[in-house]
Amino acid sequence: MAPPAAASLSGPHALARQALSPFASRRSGRLSVLVVAPRPVSSLPVAALVPWRGRMVAAAATAAEMAPAVSGEDGKPFVEEMRAVAMRLHTKDQANEGEKEPEAPPVSMWEPSVEGYLRFLVDSKVVFQMLEAIVDRAVVPWYAEFSNTGLERSEQLKKDLEWFRLQGHIIPEPSAPGTTYASYLEELAEKDPQAFICHFYNVYFAHTAGGRMIGKKVSEKILNKEELEFYKWEGNVSQLLQNVRNKLNQVASSWSRGEKDHCLEETEKSFKYSGDLLRHIFT
C-alpha cells in the first residue's frame, strides 16, 4: 500500500553531514531550549526518499562509535548493519558509503511555507502516535522493550500544533502521506515484526539528526527561529539513542539470518514513506 508516486529527494541526515554541529543552550522567543550535541552523523541512520526498486541485501560497515552490544553472526551489532544499508542510500557527497546520484536541491534552497510545514507536523504526529501505540500494545511481546524510550514525539507535536493554533493558524486534517504510512505500520506490526522494527529504527533515529537540522533550517526561514518541542528531548539524546541501540541489538540477537536480511530489505520503503512526509515542507 504505497502512497502516490512523486519525485525523490535526499534524506534529512544528509543535512547533518553538511551543517550539524554541537549546540549550546539558547533561548528562543518562547522558551529555553537545550539541544544535546548528537553522535557523529556517520553513525546514525538516514531517512531519504528513493523509489522502491526491490530487494536489498545486508551491507557491512565499520562502527564509528559503538558501546558494547550483542553481535550478529558476523560479529557486527545488528544496528550497524541497519545503519550501513541506510548509508548506502546516500549520495557520495553525503557519505563515503553513498551510492546514489543527487536528486534534489539542498534544504538551503527550499522555500517552505507555514501551511506546508503544518501538514508535515500533522502527518508526523499521526505516524508517531501509531508507533507509540504499537509498542504500548505489544502484540509481539518484545515490542514492549521500545516503550517509553524518551524518543517519543507525539505529545511534543501536540503542544507545537496548539502553539500554531494560538498564533492564528488553521491546523489541517491528516492527509494521505501520514495516514497511509500509519496504516502500513499497523499492518506490519501485526504480520511482519522484523519489517516494523526497520521503520521504528529509521523514523526515530533520522529525526534526531537530519530531521532536527531540517527543523532548524525551516524555523530560520519561516518561524523567526522559533524552536519547537518536536526537536527537544529530556535528558541526553545520545544516551537515549544508545539505550535503544542496545535493545535493538538484543532483540535481533534471537533472529535468524533470514529475518535480519528481511528487516534490512525494508529500508528503502522506510525512506520512501518518510520522504513523502518531508515533501509537505517544500510543496
PDB file of C-alpha atoms in Angstrom:
ATOM      1  CA  MET A   1       0.000   0.000   0.000  1.00  0.00           C
ATOM      2  CA  ALA A   2       2.243   2.754  -1.238  1.00  0.00           C
ATOM      3  CA  PRO A   3       1.464   6.499  -1.266  1.00  0.00           C
ATOM      4  CA  PRO A   4       1.129   8.466  -4.525  1.00  0.00           C
ATOM      5  CA  ALA A   5       4.305   8.496  -6.578  1.00  0.00           C
ATOM      6  CA  ALA A   6       6.398  11.650  -6.684  1.00  0.00           C
ATOM      7  CA  ALA A   7       9.932  12.850  -7.313  1.00  0.00           C
ATOM      8  CA  SER A   8      12.675  11.702  -4.949  1.00  0.00           C
ATOM      9  CA  LEU A   9      14.720  13.815  -2.599  1.00  0.00           C
ATOM     10  CA  SER A  10      17.787  13.400  -0.480  1.00  0.00           C
ATOM     11  CA  GLY A  11      17.283  12.269   3.100  1.00  0.00           C
ATOM     12  CA  PRO A  12      17.339  14.563   6.134  1.00  0.00           C
ATOM     13  CA  HIS A  13      20.545  13.066   7.541  1.00  0.00           C
ATOM     14  CA  ALA A  14      22.373  14.495   4.542  1.00  0.00           C
ATOM     15  CA  LEU A  15      21.853  17.932   6.069  1.00  0.00           C
ATOM     16  CA  ALA A  16      23.515  16.904   9.260  1.00  0.00           C
ATOM     17  CA  ARG A  17      26.672  15.938   7.394  1.00  0.00           C
ATOM     18  CA  GLN A  18      26.743  19.419   5.831  1.00  0.00           C
ATOM     19  CA  ALA A  19      25.754  21.562   8.793  1.00  0.00           C
ATOM     20  CA  LEU A  20      25.424  19.651  12.083  1.00  0.00           C
ATOM     21  CA  SER A  21      27.490  20.946  14.969  1.00  0.00           C
ATOM     22  CA  PRO A  22      27.084  20.826  18.758  1.00  0.00           C
ATOM     23  CA  PHE A  23      24.515  23.299  20.010  1.00  0.00           C
ATOM     24  CA  ALA A  24      24.665  25.149  23.269  1.00  0.00           C
ATOM     25  CA  SER A  25      21.713  26.102  25.397  1.00  0.00           C
ATOM     26  CA  ARG A  26      19.957  29.077  23.899  1.00  0.00           C
ATOM     27  CA  ARG A  27      16.674  30.926  24.359  1.00  0.00           C
ATOM     28  CA  SER A  28      14.018  31.323  21.723  1.00  0.00           C
ATOM     29  CA  GLY A  29      11.185  33.786  21.860  1.00  0.00           C
ATOM     30  CA  ARG A  30       9.008  31.199  23.604  1.00  0.00           C
ATOM     31  CA  LEU A  31      11.141  29.059  25.846  1.00  0.00           C
ATOM     32  CA  SER A  32      14.604  27.883  26.801  1.00  0.00           C
ATOM     33  CA  VAL A  33      15.987  25.136  24.661  1.00  0.00           C
ATOM     34  CA  LEU A  34      18.783  22.721  25.378  1.00  0.00           C
ATOM     35  CA  VAL A  35      19.834  20.568  22.485  1.00  0.00           C
ATOM     36  CA  VAL A  36      22.404  17.951  23.386  1.00  0.00           C
ATOM     37  CA  ALA A  37      25.179  17.518  20.869  1.00  0.00           C
ATOM     38  CA  PRO A  38      24.437  14.374  18.854  1.00  0.00           C
ATOM     39  CA  ARG A  39      26.670  11.498  17.942  1.00  0.00           C
ATOM     40  CA  PRO A  40      28.677  11.869  14.764  1.00  0.00           C
ATOM     41  CA  VAL A  41      26.247  11.674  11.862  1.00  0.00           C
ATOM     42  CA  SER A  42      28.192   8.861  10.256  1.00  0.00           C
ATOM     43  CA  SER A  43      26.917   6.549  12.973  1.00  0.00           C
ATOM     44  CA  LEU A  44      23.248   7.439  12.541  1.00  0.00           C
ATOM     45  CA  PRO A  45      20.630   6.163  10.087  1.00  0.00           C
ATOM     46  CA  VAL A  46      19.136   8.265   7.337  1.00  0.00           C
ATOM     47  CA  ALA A  47      15.586   8.899   6.202  1.00  0.00           C
ATOM     48  CA  ALA A  48      15.762   9.578   2.479  1.00  0.00           C
ATOM     49  CA  LEU A  49      13.243   9.273  -0.302  1.00  0.00           C
ATOM     50  CA  VAL A  50      14.111   6.792  -3.005  1.00  0.00           C
ATOM     51  CA  PRO A  51      11.943   4.693  -5.324  1.00  0.00           C
ATOM     52  CA  TRP A  52      11.274   1.113  -4.256  1.00  0.00           C
ATOM     53  CA  ARG A  53      13.483  -0.977  -6.512  1.00  0.00           C
ATOM     54  CA  GLY A  54      13.099  -4.403  -4.964  1.00  0.00           C
ATOM     55  CA  ARG A  55      15.150  -6.382  -2.528  1.00  0.00           C
ATOM     56  CA  MET A  56      18.336  -5.300  -0.807  1.00  0.00           C
ATOM     57  CA  VAL A  57      20.972  -7.333   0.965  1.00  0.00           C
ATOM     58  CA  ALA A  58      22.731  -6.656   4.227  1.00  0.00           C
ATOM     59  CA  ALA A  59      25.724  -4.331   3.918  1.00  0.00           C
ATOM     60  CA  ALA A  60      28.803  -4.260   6.125  1.00  0.00           C
ATOM     61  CA  ALA A  61      30.050  -1.089   7.817  1.00  0.00           C
ATOM     62  CA  THR A  62      32.623  -0.090  10.403  1.00  0.00           C
ATOM     63  CA  ALA A  63      31.094   1.297  13.605  1.00  0.00           C
ATOM     64  CA  ALA A  64      32.171   4.895  14.106  1.00  0.00           C
ATOM     65  CA  GLU A  65      31.118   4.761  17.731  1.00  0.00           C
ATOM     66  CA  MET A  66      29.553   1.788  19.434  1.00  0.00           C
ATOM     67  CA  ALA A  67      29.039   0.740  23.036  1.00  0.00           C
ATOM     68  CA  PRO A  68      29.312  -2.971  23.779  1.00  0.00           C
ATOM     69  CA  ALA A  69      26.276  -4.757  22.375  1.00  0.00           C
ATOM     70  CA  VAL A  70      25.083  -8.144  21.231  1.00  0.00           C
ATOM     71  CA  SER A  71      26.691  -9.036  17.902  1.00  0.00           C
ATOM     72  CA  GLY A  72      25.225 -10.772  14.892  1.00  0.00           C
ATOM     73  CA  GLU A  73      26.500 -13.917  13.243  1.00  0.00           C
ATOM     74  CA  ASP A  74      29.301 -11.999  11.553  1.00  0.00           C
ATOM     75  CA  GLY A  75      30.401 -10.330  14.799  1.00  0.00           C
ATOM     76  CA  LYS A  76      28.775  -6.999  13.958  1.00  0.00           C
ATOM     77  CA  PRO A  77      25.963  -5.466  16.070  1.00  0.00           C
ATOM     78  CA  PHE A  78      22.790  -5.609  14.005  1.00  0.00           C
ATOM     79  CA  VAL A  79      22.113  -1.871  14.337  1.00  0.00           C
ATOM     80  CA  GLU A  80      25.376  -1.307  12.469  1.00  0.00           C
ATOM     81  CA  GLU A  81      24.049  -3.440   9.629  1.00  0.00           C
ATOM     82  CA  MET A  82      20.913  -1.302   9.580  1.00  0.00           C
ATOM     83  CA  ARG A  83      22.996   1.868   9.508  1.00  0.00           C
ATOM     84  CA  ALA A  84      25.173   0.525   6.722  1.00  0.00           C
ATOM     85  CA  VAL A  85      22.218  -0.206   4.451  1.00  0.00           C
ATOM     86  CA  ALA A  86      20.825   3.257   5.138  1.00  0.00           C
ATOM     87  CA  MET A  87      24.135   4.981   4.454  1.00  0.00           C
ATOM     88  CA  ARG A  88      24.418   3.319   1.064  1.00  0.00           C
ATOM     89  CA  LEU A  89      21.259   5.178   0.060  1.00  0.00           C
ATOM     90  CA  HIS A  90      23.115   8.477   0.413  1.00  0.00           C
ATOM     91  CA  THR A  91      24.896  10.173  -2.439  1.00  0.00           C
ATOM     92  CA  LYS A  92      28.692  10.098  -2.433  1.00  0.00           C
ATOM     93  CA  ASP A  93      28.898  13.701  -1.248  1.00  0.00           C
ATOM     94  CA  GLN A  94      26.734  12.838   1.769  1.00  0.00           C
ATOM     95  CA  ALA A  95      28.535   9.703   2.938  1.00  0.00           C
ATOM     96  CA  ASN A  96      31.507   7.569   1.942  1.00  0.00           C
ATOM     97  CA  GLU A  97      29.188   4.583   1.629  1.00  0.00           C
ATOM     98  CA  GLY A  98      26.766   6.520  -0.559  1.00  0.00           C
ATOM     99  CA  GLU A  99      25.883   5.162  -3.989  1.00  0.00           C
ATOM    100  CA  LYS A 100      23.015   7.392  -5.142  1.00  0.00           C
ATOM    101  CA  GLU A 101      23.102  10.316  -7.555  1.00  0.00           C
ATOM    102  CA  PRO A 102      21.843  13.674  -6.180  1.00  0.00           C
ATOM    103  CA  GLU A 103      18.129  14.006  -6.928  1.00  0.00           C
ATOM    104  CA  ALA A 104      17.091  17.210  -5.178  1.00  0.00           C
ATOM    105  CA  PRO A 105      18.460  20.644  -4.240  1.00  0.00           C
ATOM    106  CA  PRO A 106      19.842  21.187  -0.733  1.00  0.00           C
ATOM    107  CA  VAL A 107      17.473  22.305   2.011  1.00  0.00           C
ATOM    108  CA  SER A 108      19.062  25.762   1.951  1.00  0.00           C
ATOM    109  CA  MET A 109      17.301  26.243  -1.391  1.00  0.00           C
ATOM    110  CA  TRP A 110      13.869  25.124  -0.182  1.00  0.00           C
ATOM    111  CA  GLU A 111      11.129  27.750   0.078  1.00  0.00           C
ATOM    112  CA  PRO A 112       8.911  26.341   2.842  1.00  0.00           C
ATOM    113  CA  SER A 113       5.532  27.726   3.847  1.00  0.00           C
ATOM    114  CA  VAL A 114       3.826  27.629   7.225  1.00  0.00           C
ATOM    115  CA  GLU A 115       0.894  25.790   5.654  1.00  0.00           C
ATOM    116  CA  GLY A 116       3.138  23.078   4.202  1.00  0.00           C
ATOM    117  CA  TYR A 117       5.089  22.780   7.430  1.00  0.00           C
ATOM    118  CA  LEU A 118       1.853  22.338   9.377  1.00  0.00           C
ATOM    119  CA  ARG A 119       0.854  19.495   7.053  1.00  0.00           C
ATOM    120  CA  PHE A 120       4.211  17.877   7.771  1.00  0.00           C
ATOM    121  CA  LEU A 121       3.781  18.247  11.530  1.00  0.00           C
ATOM    122  CA  VAL A 122       0.201  16.932  11.492  1.00  0.00           C
ATOM    123  CA  ASP A 123       1.118  13.878   9.426  1.00  0.00           C
ATOM    124  CA  SER A 124       4.222  13.271  11.533  1.00  0.00           C
ATOM    125  CA  LYS A 125       2.030  13.265  14.640  1.00  0.00           C
ATOM    126  CA  VAL A 126      -0.162  10.549  13.099  1.00  0.00           C
ATOM    127  CA  VAL A 127       2.909   8.402  12.417  1.00  0.00           C
ATOM    128  CA  PHE A 128       4.492   8.882  15.838  1.00  0.00           C
ATOM    129  CA  GLN A 129       1.184   8.184  17.566  1.00  0.00           C
ATOM    130  CA  MET A 130       0.928   4.916  15.699  1.00  0.00           C
ATOM    131  CA  LEU A 131       4.492   3.898  16.573  1.00  0.00           C
ATOM    132  CA  GLU A 132       3.841   4.630  20.239  1.00  0.00           C
ATOM    133  CA  ALA A 133       0.509   2.788  20.242  1.00  0.00           C
ATOM    134  CA  ILE A 134       2.069  -0.269  18.627  1.00  0.00           C
ATOM    135  CA  VAL A 135       4.868  -0.648  21.161  1.00  0.00           C
ATOM    136  CA  ASP A 136       2.496   0.070  24.071  1.00  0.00           C
ATOM    137  CA  ARG A 137       0.002  -2.532  22.832  1.00  0.00           C
ATOM    138  CA  ALA A 138       2.853  -5.019  22.252  1.00  0.00           C
ATOM    139  CA  VAL A 139       1.039  -7.640  20.182  1.00  0.00           C
ATOM    140  CA  VAL A 140       4.554  -9.016  19.759  1.00  0.00           C
ATOM    141  CA  PRO A 141       5.889  -9.255  23.334  1.00  0.00           C
ATOM    142  CA  TRP A 142       9.313  -7.760  22.651  1.00  0.00           C
ATOM    143  CA  TYR A 143       7.739  -4.570  21.260  1.00  0.00           C
ATOM    144  CA  ALA A 144       7.318  -3.594  24.908  1.00  0.00           C
ATOM    145  CA  GLU A 145      11.099  -3.155  25.097  1.00  0.00           C
ATOM    146  CA  PHE A 146      10.683   0.007  22.998  1.00  0.00           C
ATOM    147  CA  SER A 147       8.007   1.712  25.075  1.00  0.00           C
ATOM    148  CA  ASN A 148       8.920   4.893  26.975  1.00  0.00           C
ATOM    149  CA  THR A 149      12.378   5.241  25.447  1.00  0.00           C
ATOM    150  CA  GLY A 150      12.420   9.022  25.777  1.00  0.00           C
ATOM    151  CA  LEU A 151      12.377   9.383  21.975  1.00  0.00           C
ATOM    152  CA  GLU A 152       8.566   9.576  21.743  1.00  0.00           C
ATOM    153  CA  ARG A 153       7.306  12.641  19.850  1.00  0.00           C
ATOM    154  CA  SER A 154       3.504  12.700  19.715  1.00  0.00           C
ATOM    155  CA  GLU A 155       2.982  14.777  22.888  1.00  0.00           C
ATOM    156  CA  GLN A 156       5.600  17.279  21.749  1.00  0.00           C
ATOM    157  CA  LEU A 157       3.873  17.591  18.384  1.00  0.00           C
ATOM    158  CA  LYS A 158       0.536  18.086  20.120  1.00  0.00           C
ATOM    159  CA  LYS A 159       1.998  21.039  22.034  1.00  0.00           C
ATOM    160  CA  ASP A 160       3.532  22.513  18.889  1.00  0.00           C
ATOM    161  CA  LEU A 161       0.281  22.312  16.936  1.00  0.00           C
ATOM    162  CA  GLU A 162      -1.539  24.027  19.794  1.00  0.00           C
ATOM    163  CA  TRP A 163       1.079  26.787  19.712  1.00  0.00           C
ATOM    164  CA  PHE A 164       0.454  27.288  15.991  1.00  0.00           C
ATOM    165  CA  ARG A 165      -3.293  27.404  16.632  1.00  0.00           C
ATOM    166  CA  LEU A 166      -2.822  30.117  19.247  1.00  0.00           C
ATOM    167  CA  GLN A 167      -0.835  32.098  16.669  1.00  0.00           C
ATOM    168  CA  GLY A 168      -3.945  32.123  14.484  1.00  0.00           C
ATOM    169  CA  HIS A 169      -3.068  29.296  12.090  1.00  0.00           C
ATOM    170  CA  ILE A 170      -5.622  26.729  10.970  1.00  0.00           C
ATOM    171  CA  ILE A 171      -4.467  23.212  11.770  1.00  0.00           C
ATOM    172  CA  PRO A 172      -5.170  20.899   8.821  1.00  0.00           C
ATOM    173  CA  GLU A 173      -6.575  17.406   9.000  1.00  0.00           C
ATOM    174  CA  PRO A 174      -4.144  14.500   8.491  1.00  0.00           C
ATOM    175  CA  SER A 175      -3.502  13.743   4.830  1.00  0.00           C
ATOM    176  CA  ALA A 176      -2.675  10.663   2.770  1.00  0.00           C
ATOM    177  CA  PRO A 177       1.107  10.534   3.389  1.00  0.00           C
ATOM    178  CA  GLY A 178       0.586  10.363   7.153  1.00  0.00           C
ATOM    179  CA  THR A 179      -2.497   8.147   7.302  1.00  0.00           C
ATOM    180  CA  THR A 180      -1.149   5.762   4.661  1.00  0.00           C
ATOM    181  CA  TYR A 181       2.140   5.359   6.480  1.00  0.00           C
ATOM    182  CA  ALA A 182       0.415   4.853   9.836  1.00  0.00           C
ATOM    183  CA  SER A 183      -1.850   2.179   8.364  1.00  0.00           C
ATOM    184  CA  TYR A 184       1.142   0.439   6.823  1.00  0.00           C
ATOM    185  CA  LEU A 185       2.964   0.443  10.172  1.00  0.00           C
ATOM    186  CA  GLU A 186      -0.092  -1.046  11.892  1.00  0.00           C
ATOM    187  CA  GLU A 187      -0.258  -3.793   9.283  1.00  0.00           C
ATOM    188  CA  LEU A 188       3.444  -4.592   9.608  1.00  0.00           C
ATOM    189  CA  ALA A 189       3.275  -4.665  13.389  1.00  0.00           C
ATOM    190  CA  GLU A 190       0.693  -7.454  13.243  1.00  0.00           C
ATOM    191  CA  LYS A 191       2.155  -9.523  10.423  1.00  0.00           C
ATOM    192  CA  ASP A 192       5.828  -8.639   9.945  1.00  0.00           C
ATOM    193  CA  PRO A 193       7.666  -7.571  13.132  1.00  0.00           C
ATOM    194  CA  GLN A 194      11.118  -7.511  11.550  1.00  0.00           C
ATOM    195  CA  ALA A 195       9.954  -5.073   8.869  1.00  0.00           C
ATOM    196  CA  PHE A 196       8.198  -2.966  11.510  1.00  0.00           C
ATOM    197  CA  ILE A 197      11.401  -2.658  13.523  1.00  0.00           C
ATOM    198  CA  CYS A 198      13.178  -1.324  10.437  1.00  0.00           C
ATOM    199  CA  HIS A 199      10.682   1.552  10.288  1.00  0.00           C
ATOM    200  CA  PHE A 200      10.816   2.120  14.036  1.00  0.00           C
ATOM    201  CA  TYR A 201      14.588   2.465  13.903  1.00  0.00           C
ATOM    202  CA  ASN A 202      14.764   4.728  10.879  1.00  0.00           C
ATOM    203  CA  VAL A 203      11.938   7.070  11.883  1.00  0.00           C
ATOM    204  CA  TYR A 204      13.246   7.756  15.368  1.00  0.00           C
ATOM    205  CA  PHE A 205      16.943   7.896  14.594  1.00  0.00           C
ATOM    206  CA  ALA A 206      16.508  10.018  11.474  1.00  0.00           C
ATOM    207  CA  HIS A 207      14.529  12.610  13.379  1.00  0.00           C
ATOM    208  CA  THR A 208      17.291  13.147  15.945  1.00  0.00           C
ATOM    209  CA  ALA A 209      19.869  14.015  13.272  1.00  0.00           C
ATOM    210  CA  GLY A 210      18.920  15.198   9.788  1.00  0.00           C
ATOM    211  CA  GLY A 211      15.321  15.756  10.814  1.00  0.00           C
ATOM    212  CA  ARG A 212      16.442  18.108  13.536  1.00  0.00           C
ATOM    213  CA  MET A 213      18.572  20.056  11.095  1.00  0.00           C
ATOM    214  CA  ILE A 214      15.650  20.391   8.699  1.00  0.00           C
ATOM    215  CA  GLY A 215      13.583  21.763  11.561  1.00  0.00           C
ATOM    216  CA  LYS A 216      16.270  24.311  12.358  1.00  0.00           C
ATOM    217  CA  LYS A 217      16.546  25.468   8.749  1.00  0.00           C
ATOM    218  CA  VAL A 218      12.772  25.749   8.351  1.00  0.00           C
ATOM    219  CA  SER A 219      12.500  27.665  11.614  1.00  0.00           C
ATOM    220  CA  GLU A 220      15.083  30.159  10.424  1.00  0.00           C
ATOM    221  CA  LYS A 221      13.149  30.743   7.213  1.00  0.00           C
ATOM    222  CA  ILE A 222       9.533  30.947   8.348  1.00  0.00           C
ATOM    223  CA  LEU A 223       9.266  30.889  12.163  1.00  0.00           C
ATOM    224  CA  ASN A 224      11.666  33.638  13.207  1.00  0.00           C
ATOM    225  CA  LYS A 225      13.926  30.935  14.664  1.00  0.00           C
ATOM    226  CA  GLU A 226      11.204  29.603  16.974  1.00  0.00           C
ATOM    227  CA  GLU A 227      12.317  26.189  18.268  1.00  0.00           C
ATOM    228  CA  LEU A 228       9.554  23.656  18.520  1.00  0.00           C
ATOM    229  CA  GLU A 229       9.031  20.972  21.150  1.00  0.00           C
ATOM    230  CA  PHE A 230       9.311  18.414  18.342  1.00  0.00           C
ATOM    231  CA  TYR A 231      13.063  18.999  18.297  1.00  0.00           C
ATOM    232  CA  LYS A 232      13.733  18.845  22.040  1.00  0.00           C
ATOM    233  CA  TRP A 233      14.278  15.830  24.291  1.00  0.00           C
ATOM    234  CA  GLU A 234      14.566  15.385  28.021  1.00  0.00           C
ATOM    235  CA  GLY A 235      17.989  14.120  29.005  1.00  0.00           C
ATOM    236  CA  ASN A 236      20.960  13.243  26.855  1.00  0.00           C
ATOM    237  CA  VAL A 237      19.865  12.384  23.321  1.00  0.00           C
ATOM    238  CA  SER A 238      22.998  10.361  22.632  1.00  0.00           C
ATOM    239  CA  GLN A 239      22.336   8.184  25.659  1.00  0.00           C
ATOM    240  CA  LEU A 240      18.661   7.742  24.744  1.00  0.00           C
ATOM    241  CA  LEU A 241      19.704   6.574  21.299  1.00  0.00           C
ATOM    242  CA  GLN A 242      22.338   4.227  22.688  1.00  0.00           C
ATOM    243  CA  ASN A 243      19.793   2.668  25.026  1.00  0.00           C
ATOM    244  CA  VAL A 244      17.560   1.922  22.042  1.00  0.00           C
ATOM    245  CA  ARG A 245      20.503   0.573  20.025  1.00  0.00           C
ATOM    246  CA  ASN A 246      21.279  -1.846  22.804  1.00  0.00           C
ATOM    247  CA  LYS A 247      17.672  -3.037  22.929  1.00  0.00           C
ATOM    248  CA  LEU A 248      17.516  -3.427  19.154  1.00  0.00           C
ATOM    249  CA  ASN A 249      20.709  -5.466  19.154  1.00  0.00           C
ATOM    250  CA  GLN A 250      19.426  -7.647  21.978  1.00  0.00           C
ATOM    251  CA  VAL A 251      16.094  -8.318  20.265  1.00  0.00           C
ATOM    252  CA  ALA A 252      17.742  -9.032  16.907  1.00  0.00           C
ATOM    253  CA  SER A 253      20.147 -11.496  18.521  1.00  0.00           C
ATOM    254  CA  SER A 254      17.317 -14.054  18.527  1.00  0.00           C
ATOM    255  CA  TRP A 255      16.508 -13.554  14.829  1.00  0.00           C
ATOM    256  CA  SER A 256      17.673 -15.858  12.089  1.00  0.00           C
ATOM    257  CA  ARG A 257      19.922 -14.520   9.335  1.00  0.00           C
ATOM    258  CA  GLY A 258      16.918 -14.556   7.013  1.00  0.00           C
ATOM    259  CA  GLU A 259      14.851 -12.448   9.435  1.00  0.00           C
ATOM    260  CA  LYS A 260      17.663  -9.932   9.757  1.00  0.00           C
ATOM    261  CA  ASP A 261      18.005  -9.652   5.995  1.00  0.00           C
ATOM    262  CA  HIS A 262      14.258  -9.200   5.681  1.00  0.00           C
ATOM    263  CA  CYS A 263      14.431  -6.302   8.150  1.00  0.00           C
ATOM    264  CA  LEU A 264      17.209  -4.694   6.119  1.00  0.00           C
ATOM    265  CA  GLU A 265      15.248  -5.107   2.886  1.00  0.00           C
ATOM    266  CA  GLU A 266      12.542  -2.822   4.275  1.00  0.00           C
ATOM    267  CA  THR A 267      14.906   0.170   4.493  1.00  0.00           C
ATOM    268  CA  GLU A 268      14.054   1.697   1.134  1.00  0.00           C
ATOM    269  CA  LYS A 269      10.334   1.591   1.883  1.00  0.00           C
ATOM    270  CA  SER A 270      11.007   3.282   5.202  1.00  0.00           C
ATOM    271  CA  PHE A 271      12.842   6.068   3.413  1.00  0.00           C
ATOM    272  CA  LYS A 272      10.112   6.446   0.832  1.00  0.00           C
ATOM    273  CA  TYR A 273       7.306   6.868   3.351  1.00  0.00           C
ATOM    274  CA  SER A 274       9.347   9.315   5.438  1.00  0.00           C
ATOM    275  CA  GLY A 275      10.238  11.247   2.315  1.00  0.00           C
ATOM    276  CA  ASP A 276       6.565  11.610   1.431  1.00  0.00           C
ATOM    277  CA  LEU A 277       6.047  13.396   4.747  1.00  0.00           C
ATOM    278  CA  LEU A 278       9.012  15.683   4.173  1.00  0.00           C
ATOM    279  CA  ARG A 279       7.714  16.698   0.784  1.00  0.00           C
ATOM    280  CA  HIS A 280       4.959  18.655   2.527  1.00  0.00           C
ATOM    281  CA  ILE A 281       7.535  21.192   3.658  1.00  0.00           C
ATOM    282  CA  PHE A 282       8.573  22.444   0.257  1.00  0.00           C
ATOM    283  CA  THR A 283       5.460  21.858  -1.872  1.00  0.00           C
TER     284      THR A 283
END
